[in-house]
C-alpha atoms as a PDB file:
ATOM      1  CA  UNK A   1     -29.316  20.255  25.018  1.00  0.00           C
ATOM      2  CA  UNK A   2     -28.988  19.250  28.565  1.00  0.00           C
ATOM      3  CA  UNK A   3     -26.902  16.194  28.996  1.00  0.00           C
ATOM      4  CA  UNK A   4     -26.987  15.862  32.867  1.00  0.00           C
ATOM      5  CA  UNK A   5     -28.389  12.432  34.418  1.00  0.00           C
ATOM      6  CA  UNK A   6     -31.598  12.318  35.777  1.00  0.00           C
ATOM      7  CA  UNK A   7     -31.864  13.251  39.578  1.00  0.00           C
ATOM      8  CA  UNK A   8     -33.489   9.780  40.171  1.00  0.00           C
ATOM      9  CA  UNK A   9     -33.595   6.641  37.547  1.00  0.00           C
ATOM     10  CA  UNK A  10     -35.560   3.361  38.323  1.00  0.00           C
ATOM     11  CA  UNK A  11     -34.558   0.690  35.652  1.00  0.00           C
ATOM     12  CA  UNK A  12     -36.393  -2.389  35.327  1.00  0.00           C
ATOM     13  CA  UNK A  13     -36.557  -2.780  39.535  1.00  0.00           C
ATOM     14  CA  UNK A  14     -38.588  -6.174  40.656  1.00  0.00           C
ATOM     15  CA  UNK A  15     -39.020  -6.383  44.119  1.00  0.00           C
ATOM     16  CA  UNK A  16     -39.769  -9.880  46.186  1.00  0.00           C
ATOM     17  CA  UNK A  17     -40.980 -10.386  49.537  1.00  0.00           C
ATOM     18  CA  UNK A  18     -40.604 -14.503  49.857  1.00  0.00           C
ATOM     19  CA  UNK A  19     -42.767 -15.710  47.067  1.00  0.00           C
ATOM     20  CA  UNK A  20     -44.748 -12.623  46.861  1.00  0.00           C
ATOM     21  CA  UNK A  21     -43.672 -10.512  43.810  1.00  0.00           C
ATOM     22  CA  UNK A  22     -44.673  -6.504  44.513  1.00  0.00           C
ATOM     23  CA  UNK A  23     -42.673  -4.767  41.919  1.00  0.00           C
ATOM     24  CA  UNK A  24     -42.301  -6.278  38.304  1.00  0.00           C
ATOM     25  CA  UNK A  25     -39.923  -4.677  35.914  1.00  0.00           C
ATOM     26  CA  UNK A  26     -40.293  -0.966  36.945  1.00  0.00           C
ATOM     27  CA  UNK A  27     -38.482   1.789  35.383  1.00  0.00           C
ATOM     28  CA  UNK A  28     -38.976   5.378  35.740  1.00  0.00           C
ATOM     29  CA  UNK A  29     -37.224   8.731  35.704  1.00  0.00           C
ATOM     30  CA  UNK A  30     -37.017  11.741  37.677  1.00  0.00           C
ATOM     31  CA  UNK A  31     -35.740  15.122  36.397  1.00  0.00           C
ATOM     32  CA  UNK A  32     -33.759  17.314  38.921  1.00  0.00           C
ATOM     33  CA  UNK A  33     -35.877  20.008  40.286  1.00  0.00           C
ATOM     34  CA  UNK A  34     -39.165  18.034  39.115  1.00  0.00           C
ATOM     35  CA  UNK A  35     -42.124  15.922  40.915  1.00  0.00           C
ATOM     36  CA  UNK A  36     -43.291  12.747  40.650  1.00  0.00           C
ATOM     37  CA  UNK A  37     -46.619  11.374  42.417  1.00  0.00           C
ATOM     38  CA  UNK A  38     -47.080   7.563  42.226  1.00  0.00           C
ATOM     39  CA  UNK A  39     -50.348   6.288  42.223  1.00  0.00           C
ATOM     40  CA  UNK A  40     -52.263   2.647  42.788  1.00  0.00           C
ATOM     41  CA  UNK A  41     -54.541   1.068  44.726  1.00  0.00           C
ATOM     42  CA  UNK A  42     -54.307  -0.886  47.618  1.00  0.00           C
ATOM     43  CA  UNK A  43     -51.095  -3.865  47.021  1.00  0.00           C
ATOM     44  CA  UNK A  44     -49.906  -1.799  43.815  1.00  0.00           C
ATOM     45  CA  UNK A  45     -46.502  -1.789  45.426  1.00  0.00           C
ATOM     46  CA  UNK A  46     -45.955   1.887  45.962  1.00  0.00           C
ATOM     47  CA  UNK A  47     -44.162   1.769  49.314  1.00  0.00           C
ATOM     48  CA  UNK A  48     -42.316  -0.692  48.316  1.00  0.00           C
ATOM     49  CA  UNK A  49     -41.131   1.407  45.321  1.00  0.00           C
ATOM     50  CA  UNK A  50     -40.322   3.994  47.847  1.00  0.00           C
ATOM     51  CA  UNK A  51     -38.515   1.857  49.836  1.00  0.00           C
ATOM     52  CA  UNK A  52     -36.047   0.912  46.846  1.00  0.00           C
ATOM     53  CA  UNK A  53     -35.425   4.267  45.784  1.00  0.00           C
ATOM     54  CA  UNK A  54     -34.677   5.004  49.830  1.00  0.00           C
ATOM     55  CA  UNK A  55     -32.277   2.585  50.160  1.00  0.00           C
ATOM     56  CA  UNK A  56     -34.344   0.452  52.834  1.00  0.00           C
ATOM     57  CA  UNK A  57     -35.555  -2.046  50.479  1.00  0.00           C
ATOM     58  CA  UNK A  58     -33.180  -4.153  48.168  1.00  0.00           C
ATOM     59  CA  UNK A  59     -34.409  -5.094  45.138  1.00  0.00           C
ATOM     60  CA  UNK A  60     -34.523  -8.784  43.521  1.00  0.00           C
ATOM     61  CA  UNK A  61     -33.202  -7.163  40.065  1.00  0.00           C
ATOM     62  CA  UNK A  62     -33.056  -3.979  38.358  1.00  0.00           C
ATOM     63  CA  UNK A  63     -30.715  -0.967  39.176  1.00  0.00           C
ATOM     64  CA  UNK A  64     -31.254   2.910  41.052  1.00  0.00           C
ATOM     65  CA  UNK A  65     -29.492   5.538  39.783  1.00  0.00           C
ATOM     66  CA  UNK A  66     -29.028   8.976  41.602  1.00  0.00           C
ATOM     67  CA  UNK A  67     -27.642  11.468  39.150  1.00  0.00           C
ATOM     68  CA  UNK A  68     -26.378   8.810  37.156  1.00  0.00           C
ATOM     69  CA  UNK A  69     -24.744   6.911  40.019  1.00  0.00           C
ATOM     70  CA  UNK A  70     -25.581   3.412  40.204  1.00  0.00           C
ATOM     71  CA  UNK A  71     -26.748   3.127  44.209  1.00  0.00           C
ATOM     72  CA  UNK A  72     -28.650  -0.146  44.296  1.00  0.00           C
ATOM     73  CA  UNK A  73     -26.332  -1.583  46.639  1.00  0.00           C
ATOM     74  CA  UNK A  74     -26.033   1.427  49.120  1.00  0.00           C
ATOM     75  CA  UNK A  75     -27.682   1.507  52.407  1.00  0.00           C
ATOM     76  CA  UNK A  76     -29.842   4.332  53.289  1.00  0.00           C
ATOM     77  CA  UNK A  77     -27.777   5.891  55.493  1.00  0.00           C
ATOM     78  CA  UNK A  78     -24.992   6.015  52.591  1.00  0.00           C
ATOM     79  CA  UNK A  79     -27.543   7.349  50.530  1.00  0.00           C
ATOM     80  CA  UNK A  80     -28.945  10.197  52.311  1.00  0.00           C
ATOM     81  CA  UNK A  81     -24.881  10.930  52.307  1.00  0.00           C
ATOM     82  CA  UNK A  82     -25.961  12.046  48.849  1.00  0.00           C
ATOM     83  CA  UNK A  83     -28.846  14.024  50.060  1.00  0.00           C
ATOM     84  CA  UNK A  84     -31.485  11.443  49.324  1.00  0.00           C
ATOM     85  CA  UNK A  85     -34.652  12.029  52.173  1.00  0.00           C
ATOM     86  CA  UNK A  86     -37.316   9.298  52.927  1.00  0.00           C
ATOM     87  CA  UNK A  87     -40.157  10.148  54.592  1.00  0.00           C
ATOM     88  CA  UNK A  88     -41.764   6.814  55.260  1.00  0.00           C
ATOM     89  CA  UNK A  89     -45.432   5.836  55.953  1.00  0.00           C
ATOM     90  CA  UNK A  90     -45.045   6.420  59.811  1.00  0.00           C
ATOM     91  CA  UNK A  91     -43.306   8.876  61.786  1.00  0.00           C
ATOM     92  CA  UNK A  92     -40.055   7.925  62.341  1.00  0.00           C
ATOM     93  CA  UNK A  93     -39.403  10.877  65.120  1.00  0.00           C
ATOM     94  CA  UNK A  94     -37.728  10.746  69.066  1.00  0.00           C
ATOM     95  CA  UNK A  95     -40.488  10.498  71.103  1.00  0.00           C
ATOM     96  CA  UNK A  96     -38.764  11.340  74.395  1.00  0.00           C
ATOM     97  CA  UNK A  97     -36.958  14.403  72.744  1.00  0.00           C
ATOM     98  CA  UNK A  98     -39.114  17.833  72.598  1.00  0.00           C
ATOM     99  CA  UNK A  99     -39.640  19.196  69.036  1.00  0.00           C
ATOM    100  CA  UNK A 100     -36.916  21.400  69.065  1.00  0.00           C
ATOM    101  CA  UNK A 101     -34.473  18.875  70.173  1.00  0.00           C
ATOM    102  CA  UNK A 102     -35.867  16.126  67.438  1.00  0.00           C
ATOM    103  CA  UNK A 103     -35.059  19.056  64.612  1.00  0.00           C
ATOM    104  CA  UNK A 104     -31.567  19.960  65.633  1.00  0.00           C
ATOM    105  CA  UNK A 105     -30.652  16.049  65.619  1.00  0.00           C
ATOM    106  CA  UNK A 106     -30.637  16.699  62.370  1.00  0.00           C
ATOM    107  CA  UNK A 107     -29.550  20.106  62.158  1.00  0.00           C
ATOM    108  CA  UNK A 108     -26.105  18.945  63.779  1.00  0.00           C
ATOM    109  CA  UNK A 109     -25.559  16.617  60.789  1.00  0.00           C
ATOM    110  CA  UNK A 110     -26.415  18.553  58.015  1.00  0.00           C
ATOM    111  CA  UNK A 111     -25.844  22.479  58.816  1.00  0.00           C
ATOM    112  CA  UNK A 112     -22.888  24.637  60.036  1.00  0.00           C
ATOM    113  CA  UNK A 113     -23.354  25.498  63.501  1.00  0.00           C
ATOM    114  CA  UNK A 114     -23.473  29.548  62.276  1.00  0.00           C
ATOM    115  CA  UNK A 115     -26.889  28.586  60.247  1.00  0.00           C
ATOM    116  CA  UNK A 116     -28.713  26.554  62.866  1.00  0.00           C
ATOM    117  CA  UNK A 117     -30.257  28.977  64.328  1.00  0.00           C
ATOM    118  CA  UNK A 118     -31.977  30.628  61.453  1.00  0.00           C
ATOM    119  CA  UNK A 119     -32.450  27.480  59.642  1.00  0.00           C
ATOM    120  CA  UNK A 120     -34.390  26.266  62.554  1.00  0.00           C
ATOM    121  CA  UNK A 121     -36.776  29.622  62.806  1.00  0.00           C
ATOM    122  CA  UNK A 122     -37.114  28.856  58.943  1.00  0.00           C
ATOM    123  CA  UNK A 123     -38.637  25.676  59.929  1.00  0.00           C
ATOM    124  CA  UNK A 124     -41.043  26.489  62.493  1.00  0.00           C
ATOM    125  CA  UNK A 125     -41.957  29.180  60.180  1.00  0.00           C
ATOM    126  CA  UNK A 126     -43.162  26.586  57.662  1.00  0.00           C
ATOM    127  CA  UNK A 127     -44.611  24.237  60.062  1.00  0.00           C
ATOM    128  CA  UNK A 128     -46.312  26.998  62.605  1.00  0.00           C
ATOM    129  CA  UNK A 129     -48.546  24.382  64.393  1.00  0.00           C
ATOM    130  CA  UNK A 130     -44.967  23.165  65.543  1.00  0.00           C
ATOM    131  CA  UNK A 131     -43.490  26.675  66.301  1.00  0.00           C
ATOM    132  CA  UNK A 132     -46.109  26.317  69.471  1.00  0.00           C
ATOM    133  CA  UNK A 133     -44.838  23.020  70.653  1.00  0.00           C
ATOM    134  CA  UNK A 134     -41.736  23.239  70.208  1.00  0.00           C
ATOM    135  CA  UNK A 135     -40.996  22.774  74.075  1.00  0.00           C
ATOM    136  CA  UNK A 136     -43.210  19.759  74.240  1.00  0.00           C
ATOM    137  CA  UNK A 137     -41.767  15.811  73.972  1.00  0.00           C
ATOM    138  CA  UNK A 138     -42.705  14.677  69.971  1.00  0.00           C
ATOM    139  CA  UNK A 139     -44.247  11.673  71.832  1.00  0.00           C
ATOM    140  CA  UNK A 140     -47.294  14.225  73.452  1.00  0.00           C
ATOM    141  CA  UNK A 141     -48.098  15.413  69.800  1.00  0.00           C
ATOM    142  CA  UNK A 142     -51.293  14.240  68.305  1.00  0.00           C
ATOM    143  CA  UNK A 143     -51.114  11.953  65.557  1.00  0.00           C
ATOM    144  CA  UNK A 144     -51.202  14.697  63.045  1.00  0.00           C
ATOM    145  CA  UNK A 145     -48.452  16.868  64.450  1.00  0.00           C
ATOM    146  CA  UNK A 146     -46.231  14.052  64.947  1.00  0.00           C
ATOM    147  CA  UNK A 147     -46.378  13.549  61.239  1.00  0.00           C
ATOM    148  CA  UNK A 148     -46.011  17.428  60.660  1.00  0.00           C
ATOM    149  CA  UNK A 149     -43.014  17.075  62.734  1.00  0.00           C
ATOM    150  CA  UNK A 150     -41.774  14.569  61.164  1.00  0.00           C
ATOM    151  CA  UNK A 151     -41.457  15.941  57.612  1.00  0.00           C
ATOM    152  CA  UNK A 152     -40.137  18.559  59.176  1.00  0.00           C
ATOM    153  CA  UNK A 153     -37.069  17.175  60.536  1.00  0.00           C
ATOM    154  CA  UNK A 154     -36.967  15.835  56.832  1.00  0.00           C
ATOM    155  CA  UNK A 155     -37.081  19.616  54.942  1.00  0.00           C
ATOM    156  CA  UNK A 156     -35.047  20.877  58.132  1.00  0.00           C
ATOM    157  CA  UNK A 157     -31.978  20.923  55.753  1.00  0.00           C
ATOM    158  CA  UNK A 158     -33.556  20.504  52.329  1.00  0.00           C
ATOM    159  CA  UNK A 159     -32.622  17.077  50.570  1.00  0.00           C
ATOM    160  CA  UNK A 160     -31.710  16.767  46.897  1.00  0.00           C
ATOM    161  CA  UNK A 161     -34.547  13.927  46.514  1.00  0.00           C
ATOM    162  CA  UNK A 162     -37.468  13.587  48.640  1.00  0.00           C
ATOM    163  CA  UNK A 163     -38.848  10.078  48.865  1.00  0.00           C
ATOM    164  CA  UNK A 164     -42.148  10.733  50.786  1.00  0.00           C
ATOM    165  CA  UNK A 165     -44.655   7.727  51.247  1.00  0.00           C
ATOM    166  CA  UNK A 166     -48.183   9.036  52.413  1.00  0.00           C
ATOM    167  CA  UNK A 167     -47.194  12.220  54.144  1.00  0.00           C
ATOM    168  CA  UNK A 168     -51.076  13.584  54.628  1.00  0.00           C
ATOM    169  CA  UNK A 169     -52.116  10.025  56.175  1.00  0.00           C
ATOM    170  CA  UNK A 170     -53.944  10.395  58.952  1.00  0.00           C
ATOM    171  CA  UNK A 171     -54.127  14.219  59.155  1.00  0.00           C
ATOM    172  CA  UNK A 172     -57.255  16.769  59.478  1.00  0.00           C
ATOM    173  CA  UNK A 173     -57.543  18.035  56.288  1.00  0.00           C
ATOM    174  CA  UNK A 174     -55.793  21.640  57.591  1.00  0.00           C
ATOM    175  CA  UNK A 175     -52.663  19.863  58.026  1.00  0.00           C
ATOM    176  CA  UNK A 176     -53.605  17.862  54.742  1.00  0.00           C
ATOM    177  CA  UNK A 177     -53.238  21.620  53.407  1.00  0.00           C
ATOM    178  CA  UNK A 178     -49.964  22.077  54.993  1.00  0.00           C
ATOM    179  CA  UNK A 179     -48.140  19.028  54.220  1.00  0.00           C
ATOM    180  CA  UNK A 180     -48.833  20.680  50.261  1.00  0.00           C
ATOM    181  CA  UNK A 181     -47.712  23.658  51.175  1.00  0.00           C
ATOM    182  CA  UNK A 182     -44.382  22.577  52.607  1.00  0.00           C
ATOM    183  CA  UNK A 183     -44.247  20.348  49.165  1.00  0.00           C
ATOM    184  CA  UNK A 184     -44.601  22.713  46.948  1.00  0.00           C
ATOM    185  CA  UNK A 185     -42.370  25.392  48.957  1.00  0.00           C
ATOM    186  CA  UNK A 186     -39.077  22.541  49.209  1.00  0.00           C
ATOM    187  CA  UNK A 187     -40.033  22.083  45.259  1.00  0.00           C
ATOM    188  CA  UNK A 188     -40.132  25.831  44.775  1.00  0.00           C
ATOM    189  CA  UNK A 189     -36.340  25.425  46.606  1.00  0.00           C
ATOM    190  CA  UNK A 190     -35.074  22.930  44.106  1.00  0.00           C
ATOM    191  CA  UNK A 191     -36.112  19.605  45.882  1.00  0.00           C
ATOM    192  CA  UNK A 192     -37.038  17.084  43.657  1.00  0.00           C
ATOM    193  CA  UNK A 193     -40.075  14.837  44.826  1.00  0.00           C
ATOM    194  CA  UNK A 194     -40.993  11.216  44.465  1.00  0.00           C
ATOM    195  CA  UNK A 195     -44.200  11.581  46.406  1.00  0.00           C
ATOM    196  CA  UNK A 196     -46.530   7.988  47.468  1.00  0.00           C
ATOM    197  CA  UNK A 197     -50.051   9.782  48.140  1.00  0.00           C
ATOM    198  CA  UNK A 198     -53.108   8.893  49.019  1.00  0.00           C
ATOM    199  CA  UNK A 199     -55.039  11.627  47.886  1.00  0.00           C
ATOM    200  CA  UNK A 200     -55.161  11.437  43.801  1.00  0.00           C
ATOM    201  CA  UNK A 201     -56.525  14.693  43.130  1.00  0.00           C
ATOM    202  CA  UNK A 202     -54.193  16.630  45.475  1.00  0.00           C
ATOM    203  CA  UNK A 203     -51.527  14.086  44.031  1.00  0.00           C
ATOM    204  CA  UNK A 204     -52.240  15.191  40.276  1.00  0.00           C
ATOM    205  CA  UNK A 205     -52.559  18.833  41.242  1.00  0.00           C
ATOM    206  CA  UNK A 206     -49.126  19.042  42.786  1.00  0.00           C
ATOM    207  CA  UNK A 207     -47.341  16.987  41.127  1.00  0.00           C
ATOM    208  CA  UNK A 208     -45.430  17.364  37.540  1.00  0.00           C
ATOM    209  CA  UNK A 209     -45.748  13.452  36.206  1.00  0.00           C
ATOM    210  CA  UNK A 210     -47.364  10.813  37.793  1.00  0.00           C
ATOM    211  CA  UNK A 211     -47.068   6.644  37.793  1.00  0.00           C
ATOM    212  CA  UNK A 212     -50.006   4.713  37.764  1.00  0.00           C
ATOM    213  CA  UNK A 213     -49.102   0.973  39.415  1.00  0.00           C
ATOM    214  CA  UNK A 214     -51.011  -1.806  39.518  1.00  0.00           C
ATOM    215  CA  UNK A 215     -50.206  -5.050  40.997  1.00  0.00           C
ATOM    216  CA  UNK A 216     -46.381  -4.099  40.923  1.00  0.00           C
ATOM    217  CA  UNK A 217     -45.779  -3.039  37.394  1.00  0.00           C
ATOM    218  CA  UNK A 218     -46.388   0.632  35.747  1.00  0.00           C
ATOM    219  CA  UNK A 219     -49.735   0.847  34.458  1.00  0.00           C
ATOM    220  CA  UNK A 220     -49.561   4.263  32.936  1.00  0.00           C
ATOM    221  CA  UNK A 221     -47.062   7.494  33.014  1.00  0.00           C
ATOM    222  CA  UNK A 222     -46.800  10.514  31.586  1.00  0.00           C
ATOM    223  CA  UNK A 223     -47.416  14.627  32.534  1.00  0.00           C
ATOM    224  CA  UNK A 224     -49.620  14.797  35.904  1.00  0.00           C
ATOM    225  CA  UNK A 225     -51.921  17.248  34.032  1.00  0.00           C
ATOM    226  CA  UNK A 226     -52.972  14.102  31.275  1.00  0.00           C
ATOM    227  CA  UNK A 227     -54.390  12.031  34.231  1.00  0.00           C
ATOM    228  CA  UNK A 228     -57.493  12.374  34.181  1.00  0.00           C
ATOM    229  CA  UNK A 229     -60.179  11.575  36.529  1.00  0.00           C
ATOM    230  CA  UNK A 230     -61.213   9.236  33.886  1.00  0.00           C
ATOM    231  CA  UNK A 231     -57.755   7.668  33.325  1.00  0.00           C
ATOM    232  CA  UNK A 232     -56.871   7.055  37.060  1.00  0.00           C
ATOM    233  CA  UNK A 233     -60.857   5.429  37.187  1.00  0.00           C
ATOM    234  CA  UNK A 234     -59.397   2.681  34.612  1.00  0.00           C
ATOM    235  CA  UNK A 235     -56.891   1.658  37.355  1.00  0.00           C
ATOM    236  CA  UNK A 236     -58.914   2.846  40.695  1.00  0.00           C
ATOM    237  CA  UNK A 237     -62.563   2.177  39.495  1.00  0.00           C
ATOM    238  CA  UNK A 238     -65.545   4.564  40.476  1.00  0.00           C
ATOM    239  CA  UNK A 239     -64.556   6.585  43.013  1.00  0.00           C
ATOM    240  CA  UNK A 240     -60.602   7.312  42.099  1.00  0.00           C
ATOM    241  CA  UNK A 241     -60.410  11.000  43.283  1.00  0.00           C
ATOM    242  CA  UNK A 242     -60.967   9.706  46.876  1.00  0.00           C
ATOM    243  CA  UNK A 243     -58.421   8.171  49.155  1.00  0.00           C
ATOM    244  CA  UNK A 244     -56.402   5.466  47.732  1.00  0.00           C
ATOM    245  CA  UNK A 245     -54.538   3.500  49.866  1.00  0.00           C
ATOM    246  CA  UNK A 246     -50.722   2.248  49.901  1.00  0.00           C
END
């Protein structure tokens, strides 16, 4: 029997924004090594979910574990200490900086100076629209390479939990296809996911379990392969396998 503590554990969170309530009472957990897409339509409160487990957020009540450390009162920057990654809805990049530059910010933190150098032709490997560009200033990127780029600097030096809130908005749907791929190969590493997505059957497909929220609170949960097109069409209405927003 395996005793360890989840990678990530959400216990009875509530989240306020002035009178506005946007997460009621929401508990989840996370297995090491595992995936988690969360799901809801448009207000559900799934950034703001993400935000709490990232650190940016601070939540009314309710507690965050990481591998059984209680971290609701750590900052983000204390958090990604302990290898915790948010990706957020956005970019988040140095715009001035070229795209070489922007990944070895955070190569400098996170990897022995004998390593950068492959670990950096591992990246553009994953992310070749980058490899091309890597001379260029992130802020001369389209809109869809920016946000490649920007979960790249994110898997540069692969976290122990992945917070990523809508990394596909915005993109073509060949970037669409690899944003998944990166996913699935940092997964295939040992990262474990909390993924915010937009797209519920790409959601589903990749992920192990999935959340359903709606209007703050967990709607449904359980394995990613028992939710349905019918069951997400209970919380999305007609329609659910297209675009959902945040």
């Amino acid at each position: 029997m395996n005793d360890a503590p989840a990678r990530l554990e959400v216990r009875a969170v509530s989240v306020a924004y002035g009178e506005v309530r946007a997460l009621r009472d929401v508990s989840l957990r996370l297995e090491a090594g595992r995936s988690l897409c969360v799901l809801g339509a448009n207000g559900a409160g799934k950034s703001s979910l993400a935000a709490v487990v990232a650190g940016v957020v601070a939540p009314a009540s309710g507690r965050v574990l990481i591998d059984g450390t209680d971290v609701t009162g750590w900052p983000s920057h204390r958090r990604q200490r302990v290898g915790v990654a948010y990706l957020p809805e956005g970019r988040g990049i140095f715009p001035h900086l070229s795209v070489v530059d922007n990944l070895k910010v955070l190569l400098r933190r996170s990897v022995p100076s004998s390593a950068r150098r492959r670990v950096l032709e591992e990246a553009f490997a994953r992310f070749p629209v980058l490899a091309h560009r890597r001379r260029l200033p992130a802020g001369r990127l389209s809109g869809g390479e920016q946000q490649m780029l920007a979960l790249a600097r994110v898997l540069v030096a692969p976290p122990r939990l992945l917070v990523a809130d809508e990394p596909s908005l915005g993109l073509a749907p060949r970037l669409v296809d690899e944003v998944f791929a990166a996913l699935r190969s940092a997964r295939d590493e040992g990262v474990t996911v909390l993924l915010i997505e937009q797209y519920v059957e790409r959601a589903l497909d990749f992920a192990d379990d999935a959340v359903v929220l709606q209007r703050g609170r967990v709607a449904w949960s359980g394995p990613a392969a028992e939710a349905t097109e019918q069951v997400a069409a209970g919380y999305f209405g007609e329609g659910a396998a297209s675009p959902a927003g945040p």
